[in-house]
One Martini backbone bead per residue (centre of mass of N, CA, C, O) as a GRO file, in nm:
protein
  342
    1MET     BB    1   7.095   2.427 -11.515
    2LYS     BB    2   6.961   2.607 -11.729
    3GLY     BB    3   6.684   2.457 -11.726
    4ILE     BB    4   6.599   2.520 -11.438
    5THR     BB    5   6.603   2.828 -11.461
    6THR     BB    6   6.385   2.848 -11.681
    7ARG     BB    7   6.149   2.714 -11.516
    8LEU     BB    8   6.142   2.918 -11.276
    9HIS     BB    9   6.086   3.168 -11.450
   10ALA     BB   10   5.810   3.070 -11.560
   11ALA     BB   11   5.665   3.033 -11.287
   12LEU     BB   12   5.687   3.327 -11.187
   13VAL     BB   13   5.531   3.453 -11.424
   14ALA     BB   14   5.262   3.299 -11.365
   15ILE     BB   15   5.206   3.410 -11.081
   16VAL     BB   16   5.198   3.709 -11.157
   17LEU     BB   17   4.966   3.685 -11.363
   18GLY     BB   18   4.754   3.568 -11.164
   19LEU     BB   19   4.748   3.804 -10.964
   20GLY     BB   20   4.663   4.017 -11.168
   21ILE     BB   21   4.394   3.892 -11.253
   22GLY     BB   22   4.265   3.890 -10.967
   23LEU     BB   23   4.283   4.196 -10.910
   24ALA     BB   24   4.114   4.280 -11.160
   25ALA     BB   25   3.847   4.109 -11.078
   26ALA     BB   26   3.756   4.203 -10.790
   27PRO     BB   27   3.581   4.469 -10.838
   28ALA     BB   28   3.358   4.310 -11.003
   29THR     BB   29   3.274   4.076 -10.774
   30ALA     BB   30   3.210   4.213 -10.496
   31PRO     BB   31   2.921   4.328 -10.538
   32GLU     BB   32   2.790   4.056 -10.603
   33ALA     BB   33   2.854   3.921 -10.330
   34LEU     BB   34   2.701   4.127 -10.156
   35ALA     BB   35   2.419   4.083 -10.287
   36GLN     BB   36   2.407   3.765 -10.199
   37ALA     BB   37   2.405   3.838  -9.917
   38PRO     BB   38   2.257   3.834  -9.630
   39ALA     BB   39   2.059   4.020  -9.453
   40ALA     BB   40   2.034   4.188  -9.178
   41PRO     BB   41   1.856   4.187  -8.913
   42PRO     BB   42   1.644   4.360  -8.752
   43ALA     BB   43   1.591   4.528  -8.483
   44ALA     BB   44   1.437   4.459  -8.190
   45SER     BB   45   1.158   4.575  -8.047
   46GLU     BB   46   0.938   4.617  -7.794
   47GLN     BB   47   0.682   4.614  -7.969
   48MET     BB   48   0.739   4.351  -8.117
   49LEU     BB   49   0.749   4.176  -7.862
   50PHE     BB   50   0.469   4.242  -7.756
   51ASN     BB   51   0.311   4.141  -8.006
   52TYR     BB   52   0.415   3.849  -7.989
   53LEU     BB   53   0.306   3.796  -7.679
   54GLN     BB   54  -0.010   3.798  -7.740
   55GLY     BB   55   0.052   3.520  -7.812
   56ASP     BB   56   0.121   3.210  -7.830
   57VAL     BB   57   0.406   3.030  -7.712
   58ARG     BB   58   0.568   2.779  -7.902
   59GLY     BB   59   0.693   2.473  -7.930
   60ARG     BB   60   0.855   2.150  -7.958
   61VAL     BB   61   0.723   1.815  -7.950
   62THR     BB   62   0.727   1.441  -7.926
   63ILE     BB   63   0.484   1.414  -7.776
   64PRO     BB   64   0.145   1.372  -7.792
   65ASP     BB   65   0.116   1.620  -7.604
   66GLN     BB   66   0.085   1.943  -7.733
   67ARG     BB   67   0.044   2.119  -7.471
   68ALA     BB   68   0.355   2.110  -7.388
   69ALA     BB   69   0.439   2.347  -7.600
   70MET     BB   70   0.367   2.554  -7.401
   71LEU     BB   71   0.530   2.855  -7.293
   72ILE     BB   72   0.327   3.107  -7.351
   73GLN     BB   73   0.039   3.255  -7.172
   74PRO     BB   74  -0.110   3.548  -7.140
   75ALA     BB   75  -0.364   3.459  -6.961
   76GLY     BB   76  -0.193   3.366  -6.717
   77ARG     BB   77  -0.144   3.647  -6.594
   78ASP     BB   78  -0.440   3.707  -6.527
   79PHE     BB   79  -0.486   3.460  -6.350
   80GLN     BB   80  -0.269   3.524  -6.140
   81THR     BB   81  -0.388   3.792  -6.049
   82PHE     BB   82  -0.658   3.683  -5.956
   83TRP     BB   83  -0.552   3.476  -5.743
   84ARG     BB   84  -0.365   3.688  -5.575
   85SER     BB   85  -0.609   3.911  -5.546
   86THR     BB   86  -0.919   3.884  -5.606
   87MET     BB   87  -0.972   3.625  -5.439
   88LYS     BB   88  -0.900   3.755  -5.164
   89TRP     BB   89  -1.124   3.965  -5.167
   90ILE     BB   90  -1.362   3.775  -5.183
   91GLY     BB   91  -1.297   3.616  -4.925
   92GLY     BB   92  -1.289   3.853  -4.725
   93ILE     BB   93  -1.580   3.953  -4.774
   94ALA     BB   94  -1.740   3.692  -4.734
   95VAL     BB   95  -1.619   3.571  -4.470
   96GLY     BB   96  -1.553   3.822  -4.300
   97GLY     BB   97  -1.830   3.959  -4.330
   98MET     BB   98  -1.999   3.734  -4.198
   99LEU     BB   99  -1.864   3.741  -3.921
  100VAL     BB  100  -1.941   4.032  -3.856
  101VAL     BB  101  -2.249   4.000  -3.879
  102LEU     BB  102  -2.280   3.781  -3.658
  103VAL     BB  103  -2.168   3.941  -3.425
  104ILE     BB  104  -2.370   4.174  -3.438
  105PHE     BB  105  -2.627   4.003  -3.416
  106TYR     BB  106  -2.562   3.885  -3.137
  107LEU     BB  107  -2.537   4.156  -2.982
  108VAL     BB  108  -2.836   4.240  -3.053
  109ARG     BB  109  -3.011   3.956  -3.032
  110GLY     BB  110  -2.902   3.699  -2.966
  111THR     BB  111  -3.048   3.436  -2.842
  112ILE     BB  112  -3.306   3.245  -2.957
  113ARG     BB  113  -3.578   3.184  -2.781
  114ILE     BB  114  -3.820   3.011  -2.629
  115SER     BB  115  -4.103   3.167  -2.563
  116ALA     BB  116  -4.248   2.923  -2.382
  117GLY     BB  117  -4.049   2.732  -2.338
  118PRO     BB  118  -3.975   2.441  -2.237
  119SER     BB  119  -4.180   2.144  -2.229
  120GLY     BB  120  -4.044   1.840  -2.199
  121ARG     BB  121  -4.113   1.771  -2.499
  122THR     BB  122  -4.078   1.556  -2.784
  123ILE     BB  123  -3.992   1.550  -3.142
  124GLN     BB  124  -3.938   1.411  -3.437
  125ARG     BB  125  -3.730   1.538  -3.700
  126PHE     BB  126  -3.487   1.325  -3.750
  127ASN     BB  127  -3.346   1.064  -3.882
  128GLY     BB  128  -3.073   0.871  -3.934
  129VAL     BB  129  -3.041   0.919  -4.241
  130GLU     BB  130  -3.054   1.227  -4.235
  131ARG     BB  131  -2.814   1.269  -4.040
  132PHE     BB  132  -2.602   1.131  -4.210
  133ALA     BB  133  -2.615   1.317  -4.458
  134HIS     BB  134  -2.548   1.576  -4.307
  135TRP     BB  135  -2.270   1.490  -4.165
  136LEU     BB  136  -2.123   1.409  -4.416
  137THR     BB  137  -2.132   1.688  -4.549
  138ALA     BB  138  -2.032   1.868  -4.314
  139SER     BB  139  -1.755   1.738  -4.241
  140THR     BB  140  -1.628   1.755  -4.524
  141PHE     BB  141  -1.668   2.061  -4.567
  142ILE     BB  142  -1.488   2.160  -4.341
  143VAL     BB  143  -1.227   2.043  -4.455
  144LEU     BB  144  -1.246   2.170  -4.734
  145GLY     BB  145  -1.255   2.464  -4.633
  146ILE     BB  146  -0.986   2.475  -4.480
  147THR     BB  147  -0.799   2.376  -4.715
  148GLY     BB  148  -0.892   2.596  -4.914
  149LEU     BB  149  -0.807   2.845  -4.745
  150ASN     BB  150  -0.508   2.770  -4.749
  151ILE     BB  151  -0.465   2.826  -5.051
  152THR     BB  152  -0.545   3.135  -5.029
  153PHE     BB  153  -0.418   3.220  -4.711
  154GLY     BB  154  -0.170   3.059  -4.596
  155ARG     BB  155   0.084   3.221  -4.682
  156GLU     BB  156  -0.001   3.480  -4.511
  157LEU     BB  157  -0.102   3.344  -4.224
  158LEU     BB  158   0.070   3.064  -4.160
  159LEU     BB  159   0.368   3.076  -4.242
  160PRO     BB  160   0.470   3.280  -4.017
  161ILE     BB  161   0.383   3.080  -3.782
  162LEU     BB  162   0.491   2.782  -3.869
  163GLY     BB  163   0.664   2.770  -4.104
  164PRO     BB  164   0.790   2.600  -4.366
  165ASP     BB  165   0.774   2.301  -4.273
  166ALA     BB  166   0.490   2.294  -4.141
  167PHE     BB  167   0.337   2.416  -4.383
  168THR     BB  168   0.408   2.195  -4.584
  169ALA     BB  169   0.286   1.955  -4.432
  170TRP     BB  170  -0.001   2.072  -4.410
  171SER     BB  171  -0.052   2.113  -4.717
  172GLU     BB  172  -0.017   1.819  -4.804
  173LEU     BB  173  -0.241   1.706  -4.625
  174GLY     BB  174  -0.466   1.892  -4.735
  175LYS     BB  175  -0.460   1.791  -5.027
  176VAL     BB  176  -0.539   1.500  -4.974
  177ALA     BB  177  -0.803   1.559  -4.824
  178HIS     BB  178  -0.938   1.727  -5.047
  179ASN     BB  179  -0.951   1.505  -5.262
  180PHE     BB  180  -1.087   1.256  -5.104
  181LEU     BB  181  -1.339   1.415  -4.964
  182SER     BB  182  -1.500   1.477  -5.226
  183PHE     BB  183  -1.661   1.211  -5.246
  184PRO     BB  184  -1.841   1.215  -4.984
  185PHE     BB  185  -1.956   1.491  -5.043
  186THR     BB  186  -2.107   1.414  -5.301
  187LEU     BB  187  -2.279   1.197  -5.167
  188GLY     BB  188  -2.424   1.385  -4.966
  189ILE     BB  189  -2.563   1.560  -5.177
  190ALA     BB  190  -2.728   1.332  -5.307
  191LEU     BB  191  -2.884   1.245  -5.054
  192MET     BB  192  -3.023   1.513  -4.989
  193LEU     BB  193  -3.176   1.539  -5.252
  194VAL     BB  194  -3.347   1.279  -5.226
  195ILE     BB  195  -3.471   1.327  -4.935
  196TRP     BB  196  -3.547   1.674  -4.955
  197ILE     BB  197  -3.682   1.788  -5.216
  198LYS     BB  198  -3.991   1.775  -5.138
  199ASP     BB  199  -3.937   1.996  -4.887
  200ASN     BB  200  -3.788   2.235  -5.098
  201LEU     BB  201  -4.019   2.351  -5.234
  202PRO     BB  202  -4.180   2.605  -5.328
  203SER     BB  203  -4.406   2.836  -5.152
  204ARG     BB  204  -4.637   3.055  -5.015
  205VAL     BB  205  -4.518   3.046  -4.725
  206ASP     BB  206  -4.242   3.183  -4.784
  207ALA     BB  207  -4.337   3.476  -4.812
  208GLN     BB  208  -4.431   3.505  -4.517
  209TRP     BB  209  -4.160   3.450  -4.386
  210PHE     BB  210  -4.013   3.694  -4.508
  211ALA     BB  211  -4.213   3.919  -4.413
  212GLN     BB  212  -4.137   3.825  -4.092
  213GLY     BB  213  -3.818   3.754  -4.076
  214GLY     BB  214  -3.817   3.445  -3.970
  215GLY     BB  215  -3.784   3.528  -3.650
  216LEU     BB  216  -3.515   3.711  -3.640
  217ILE     BB  217  -3.715   3.953  -3.659
  218GLY     BB  218  -3.843   3.989  -3.389
  219SER     BB  219  -4.138   3.789  -3.250
  220ALA     BB  220  -4.217   3.636  -3.481
  221HIS     BB  221  -4.384   3.312  -3.602
  222PRO     BB  222  -4.380   3.182  -3.881
  223PRO     BB  223  -4.504   2.961  -4.078
  224ALA     BB  224  -4.402   2.608  -4.124
  225ARG     BB  225  -4.267   2.348  -4.235
  226LYS     BB  226  -4.008   2.148  -4.230
  227PHE     BB  227  -3.914   2.388  -4.418
  228ASN     BB  228  -3.807   2.688  -4.444
  229ALA     BB  229  -3.703   2.938  -4.646
  230GLY     BB  230  -3.413   2.950  -4.534
  231GLN     BB  231  -3.354   2.642  -4.559
  232LYS     BB  232  -3.397   2.632  -4.864
  233LEU     BB  233  -3.162   2.813  -4.937
  234ILE     BB  234  -2.950   2.630  -4.817
  235PHE     BB  235  -3.009   2.378  -4.978
  236TRP     BB  236  -2.963   2.498  -5.269
  237SER     BB  237  -2.680   2.599  -5.216
  238VAL     BB  238  -2.557   2.322  -5.156
  239VAL     BB  239  -2.641   2.165  -5.407
  240LEU     BB  240  -2.549   2.360  -5.634
  241GLY     BB  241  -2.275   2.445  -5.520
  242GLY     BB  242  -2.165   2.159  -5.470
  243ALA     BB  243  -2.183   2.065  -5.764
  244ALA     BB  244  -1.995   2.282  -5.881
  245ILE     BB  245  -1.750   2.207  -5.709
  246ALA     BB  246  -1.725   1.915  -5.801
  247VAL     BB  247  -1.689   1.955  -6.103
  248THR     BB  248  -1.445   2.152  -6.093
  249GLY     BB  249  -1.268   1.968  -5.918
  250TYR     BB  250  -1.249   1.726  -6.121
  251ILE     BB  251  -1.119   1.888  -6.344
  252MET     BB  252  -0.861   1.942  -6.173
  253MET     BB  253  -0.786   1.640  -6.104
  254PHE     BB  254  -0.874   1.573  -6.431
  255PRO     BB  255  -0.720   1.695  -6.674
  256PHE     BB  256  -0.853   1.658  -6.993
  257GLN     BB  257  -1.056   1.395  -6.961
  258PHE     BB  258  -1.391   1.442  -6.979
  259ILE     BB  259  -1.361   1.721  -7.117
  260ALA     BB  260  -1.333   1.977  -7.359
  261THR     BB  261  -1.052   2.132  -7.237
  262ASP     BB  262  -0.870   2.397  -7.219
  263MET     BB  263  -0.681   2.621  -7.064
  264ALA     BB  264  -0.914   2.821  -7.025
  265GLY     BB  265  -1.106   2.613  -6.894
  266MET     BB  266  -0.930   2.554  -6.647
  267GLN     BB  267  -0.922   2.841  -6.535
  268LEU     BB  268  -1.229   2.868  -6.499
  269ALA     BB  269  -1.264   2.633  -6.300
  270ILE     BB  270  -1.088   2.754  -6.076
  271GLN     BB  271  -1.245   3.016  -6.034
  272LEU     BB  272  -1.523   2.892  -5.971
  273HIS     BB  273  -1.439   2.718  -5.736
  274GLY     BB  274  -1.345   2.949  -5.550
  275ILE     BB  275  -1.594   3.134  -5.543
  276ILE     BB  276  -1.815   2.931  -5.457
  277ALA     BB  277  -1.675   2.835  -5.198
  278LEU     BB  278  -1.666   3.108  -5.049
  279VAL     BB  279  -1.971   3.160  -5.049
  280LEU     BB  280  -2.052   2.892  -4.908
  281ILE     BB  281  -1.900   2.940  -4.647
  282ALA     BB  282  -2.063   3.187  -4.562
  283ILE     BB  283  -2.339   3.042  -4.551
  284ILE     BB  284  -2.256   2.817  -4.343
  285LEU     BB  285  -2.194   3.004  -4.110
  286ALA     BB  286  -2.489   3.087  -4.070
  287HIS     BB  287  -2.598   2.800  -4.023
  288ILE     BB  288  -2.427   2.735  -3.774
  289TYR     BB  289  -2.526   2.962  -3.596
  290ILE     BB  290  -2.833   2.891  -3.590
  291GLY     BB  291  -2.770   2.576  -3.501
  292SER     BB  292  -2.652   2.698  -3.221
  293LEU     BB  293  -2.610   2.995  -3.086
  294GLY     BB  294  -2.870   3.146  -3.221
  295MET     BB  295  -3.064   2.884  -3.129
  296GLU     BB  296  -3.272   2.743  -2.929
  297GLY     BB  297  -3.285   2.388  -2.995
  298ALA     BB  298  -3.158   2.335  -3.289
  299PHE     BB  299  -2.933   2.111  -3.257
  300ALA     BB  300  -3.116   1.860  -3.191
  301ALA     BB  301  -3.207   1.789  -3.478
  302MET     BB  302  -2.890   1.679  -3.543
  303GLY     BB  303  -2.839   1.520  -3.292
  304SER     BB  304  -3.095   1.334  -3.187
  305GLY     BB  305  -3.366   1.427  -3.370
  306ARG     BB  306  -3.495   1.585  -3.127
  307VAL     BB  307  -3.746   1.822  -3.032
  308ASP     BB  308  -3.900   2.059  -2.894
  309LEU     BB  309  -4.228   2.125  -2.909
  310ASN     BB  310  -4.223   2.436  -2.888
  311TRP     BB  311  -4.015   2.482  -3.104
  312ALA     BB  312  -4.177   2.352  -3.335
  313LYS     BB  313  -4.427   2.541  -3.316
  314GLU     BB  314  -4.272   2.811  -3.375
  315HIS     BB  315  -4.102   2.711  -3.654
  316HIS     BB  316  -4.311   2.438  -3.741
  317SER     BB  317  -4.633   2.429  -3.732
  318LEU     BB  318  -4.732   2.273  -3.987
  319TRP     BB  319  -4.568   2.019  -3.931
  320VAL     BB  320  -4.691   1.949  -3.656
  321ASP     BB  321  -4.981   1.914  -3.756
  322GLU     BB  322  -4.918   1.676  -3.941
  323MET     BB  323  -4.798   1.486  -3.729
  324MET     BB  324  -5.038   1.497  -3.511
  325SER     BB  325  -5.270   1.413  -3.738
  326GLY     BB  326  -5.157   1.176  -3.927
  327GLY     BB  327  -5.022   1.250  -4.173
  328ARG     BB  328  -4.757   1.317  -4.303
  329ASP     BB  329  -4.527   1.100  -4.166
  330ALA     BB  330  -4.678   0.900  -3.964
  331ALA     BB  331  -4.466   0.659  -3.957
  332ALA     BB  332  -4.312   0.818  -3.797
  333PRO     BB  333  -4.200   0.920  -3.497
  334SER     BB  334  -4.455   1.054  -3.333
  335GLY     BB  335  -4.527   1.287  -3.131
  336ALA     BB  336  -4.498   1.287  -2.774
  337ARG     BB  337  -4.253   1.304  -2.506
  338SER     BB  338  -4.063   1.268  -2.257
  339ALA     BB  339  -3.752   1.390  -2.204
  340GLY     BB  340  -3.662   1.169  -1.989
  341ALA     BB  341  -3.689   0.927  -2.216
  342ASP     BB  342  -3.429   0.989  -2.410
   0.00000   0.00000   0.00000
């Protein structure tokens, strides 16, 4: 019993001595431990966050396409502002402005009549292949223009009228039509270029046409060949503008596939596609007006392919002289015949 008491007493003394040594050593080791601890990070300020977000913010992805790692692209905010605001202003000024100009022009000038009146005789203006190329391009462009305008203005103009469900269905259908009709539109552009490029090269006659207002202003009828200067402007606007729309459109349909474009390049393609399309729509509105309501006898050129002889003499006198004299294009059905035989 005495032995057990002695061992307990020794253990208690050892515990007390150990606690004393630990307490004595604590003041010496605490500063060292604090010095080795990691410092707390400084508080992030708004300026630091702003500076950080000026560059691309990327994450990490395991898929091969590293572009998917992009989390924040500051240029995207500028692009979004352009698309939601600036693009609508461009479209409103170009398309809306052209409509206002055409209405005013019609109220002031009215329909341009055939000065000598219809002759009752017609001459072939365009053959079947030419009319096919024209209507292929025209019909597809009309659908592309309507569905494209829906992308720009549909949310503001149609959504409140149609409602969410109908607008969604219409927009989905429009997207499919916009994508697939781009191919025949591009084909039509190529056909028109091959068929008509020789007749749309600039010449000295074009300057005279512009100097006399193209017959749209005043009563003069300046001479012109198969295409006058105004029609040449329409032709090159459609060919060059249509080609630009096609290229940028295919870049959008197949992103990062055919050419080395980064995200900035894709955004530029979208902007160019929208701007050029809106300007071309405005130009085509003027073309449609002149070819229908604005000028008597003009629609027949792309309707039946034959136009009144007096109309042809007034607006394309040099071309009529060539056709009637058996010159260029004499192999085509030339001459004149009774309108009743058409």
